[in-house]
Amino acid sequence: MKINRLFTAEDSVVDLIEYDYNVLTVLSRFSLPLGFGHKTIAELCEDSGINTEAFLLVVNFLLSGEIDQLTLPYVSPADVAYFLHNSHEYYLSYKLPHIRANLLTALDEGHSDINPIIIKFFDDYTSLVKQHFSYEEGVVFPYVRALASGTPTDYSIDVFRRQHDDEIEEKLSELKNIILRYYSTSMPFKMYDALVDIYNCEQDLKSHAQIENDILVPMISRIEHCR
């Protein structure tokens, strides 16, 4: 659902969640604790040492698909990198292992031929995600932090932009097609549940890439241009 207004620092955290519960993942990746009480977004962020404008920039972008140009000048690219880094932790330590466990539970014993293919497909996909994240953690994010602190470096964000392709998304689409088109099971509710997880993960990773492409990369490009 796209919002027709932007949330502000004075809006209630609970009202934000009630509007779209999917923002719970944003709260978790900014390391914002539960137990909101009647706090506003500003109060929660300030109590947790999080840049309120960075939180609003990400939340409003994910809800509306638009970048708040008034908030943008008050956000450091390091704050965006912090959110993206925490997202990597979420995918690798929780979400992808959770999906794999659901897939294993949903596999029908009568399909000994295709079951190993499905798991291998998912494991190959996970390896691809890890490889992608590893480059960002080892090269891109340190560069972002260095640039934000004024430390000179020879890297250019254009290198990242040119190699930021859709291979991860395509791999997950292939896995979905294998299950949707060719997998029958006596326990469909389990496989449907696993598929919902896969679809949610796909959409989540797409939003993750949009934050990188539409917010982080332009922010860094502007800094590079000014220097």
mmCIF file of C-alpha atoms in Angstrom, residues 124-202:
data_model
loop_
_atom_site.group_PDB
_atom_site.id
_atom_site.type_symbol
_atom_site.label_atom_id
_atom_site.label_comp_id
_atom_site.label_asym_id
_atom_site.label_seq_id
_atom_site.Cartn_x
_atom_site.Cartn_y
_atom_site.Cartn_z
ATOM 1 C CA ASP A 124 23.116 -21.967 -4.456
ATOM 2 C CA TYR A 125 20.875 -18.935 -4.094
ATOM 3 C CA THR A 126 22.029 -18.414 -0.503
ATOM 4 C CA SER A 127 25.666 -18.637 -1.630
ATOM 5 C CA LEU A 128 24.980 -16.001 -4.270
ATOM 6 C CA VAL A 129 23.417 -13.694 -1.669
ATOM 7 C CA LYS A 130 26.386 -14.219 0.682
ATOM 8 C CA GLN A 131 28.820 -13.394 -2.124
ATOM 9 C CA HIS A 132 26.900 -10.216 -2.971
ATOM 10 C CA PHE A 133 26.704 -9.112 0.657
ATOM 11 C CA SER A 134 30.364 -9.949 1.270
ATOM 12 C CA TYR A 135 31.443 -7.480 -1.411
ATOM 13 C CA GLU A 136 29.272 -4.763 0.071
ATOM 14 C CA GLU A 137 30.527 -5.448 3.604
ATOM 15 C CA GLY A 138 34.166 -5.648 2.595
ATOM 16 C CA VAL A 139 34.357 -2.900 -0.025
ATOM 17 C CA VAL A 140 31.271 -0.703 -0.413
ATOM 18 C CA PHE A 141 30.296 0.018 3.200
ATOM 19 C CA PRO A 142 33.862 0.763 4.388
ATOM 20 C CA TYR A 143 34.136 3.168 1.449
ATOM 21 C CA VAL A 144 30.829 4.815 2.383
ATOM 22 C CA ARG A 145 31.956 5.267 5.991
ATOM 23 C CA ALA A 146 35.345 6.616 4.913
ATOM 24 C CA LEU A 147 33.786 9.073 2.496
ATOM 25 C CA ALA A 148 31.243 10.215 5.088
ATOM 26 C CA SER A 149 34.083 10.917 7.555
ATOM 27 C CA GLY A 150 36.158 12.766 4.966
ATOM 28 C CA THR A 151 38.826 10.077 4.548
ATOM 29 C CA PRO A 152 40.172 9.928 0.970
ATOM 30 C CA THR A 153 39.986 6.650 -0.966
ATOM 31 C CA ASP A 154 40.482 5.536 -4.568
ATOM 32 C CA TYR A 155 37.230 3.570 -4.901
ATOM 33 C CA SER A 156 34.220 4.936 -6.812
ATOM 34 C CA ILE A 157 30.577 4.097 -6.174
ATOM 35 C CA ASP A 158 30.131 3.818 -9.940
ATOM 36 C CA VAL A 159 32.007 0.499 -9.779
ATOM 37 C CA PHE A 160 29.304 -0.836 -7.473
ATOM 38 C CA ARG A 161 26.486 0.683 -9.525
ATOM 39 C CA ARG A 162 27.657 -0.971 -12.765
ATOM 40 C CA GLN A 163 27.886 -4.456 -11.272
ATOM 41 C CA HIS A 164 24.676 -4.270 -9.246
ATOM 42 C CA ASP A 165 22.609 -6.626 -11.410
ATOM 43 C CA ASP A 166 19.449 -8.739 -11.019
ATOM 44 C CA GLU A 167 21.139 -12.149 -10.737
ATOM 45 C CA ILE A 168 19.942 -12.730 -7.176
ATOM 46 C CA GLU A 169 16.339 -11.926 -8.050
ATOM 47 C CA GLU A 170 16.427 -14.141 -11.148
ATOM 48 C CA LYS A 171 17.763 -17.113 -9.182
ATOM 49 C CA LEU A 172 14.918 -16.927 -6.677
ATOM 50 C CA SER A 173 12.361 -16.684 -9.506
ATOM 51 C CA GLU A 174 13.697 -19.956 -10.942
ATOM 52 C CA LEU A 175 13.227 -21.675 -7.594
ATOM 53 C CA LYS A 176 9.641 -20.416 -7.325
ATOM 54 C CA ASN A 177 8.859 -21.675 -10.831
ATOM 55 C CA ILE A 178 10.194 -25.152 -10.066
ATOM 56 C CA ILE A 179 7.926 -25.444 -7.025
ATOM 57 C CA LEU A 180 4.857 -23.770 -8.540
ATOM 58 C CA ARG A 181 4.917 -25.666 -11.832
ATOM 59 C CA TYR A 182 6.347 -29.078 -11.032
ATOM 60 C CA TYR A 183 5.965 -29.890 -7.329
ATOM 61 C CA SER A 184 2.963 -31.789 -6.005
ATOM 62 C CA THR A 185 2.686 -32.699 -2.346
ATOM 63 C CA SER A 186 0.389 -34.356 0.161
ATOM 64 C CA MET A 187 1.190 -31.500 2.600
ATOM 65 C CA PRO A 188 0.373 -28.441 0.492
ATOM 66 C CA PHE A 189 -0.159 -26.099 3.436
ATOM 67 C CA LYS A 190 3.507 -26.506 4.428
ATOM 68 C CA MET A 191 4.789 -25.790 0.936
ATOM 69 C CA TYR A 192 2.401 -22.861 0.544
ATOM 70 C CA ASP A 193 3.806 -21.482 3.787
ATOM 71 C CA ALA A 194 7.353 -21.883 2.471
ATOM 72 C CA LEU A 195 6.356 -20.162 -0.775
ATOM 73 C CA VAL A 196 4.896 -17.207 1.120
ATOM 74 C CA ASP A 197 8.246 -16.888 2.904
ATOM 75 C CA ILE A 198 10.085 -16.979 -0.427
ATOM 76 C CA TYR A 199 7.821 -14.345 -1.993
ATOM 77 C CA ASN A 200 8.194 -12.087 1.064
ATOM 78 C CA CYS A 201 11.964 -12.497 0.983
ATOM 79 C CA GLU A 202 12.038 -11.697 -2.726
#
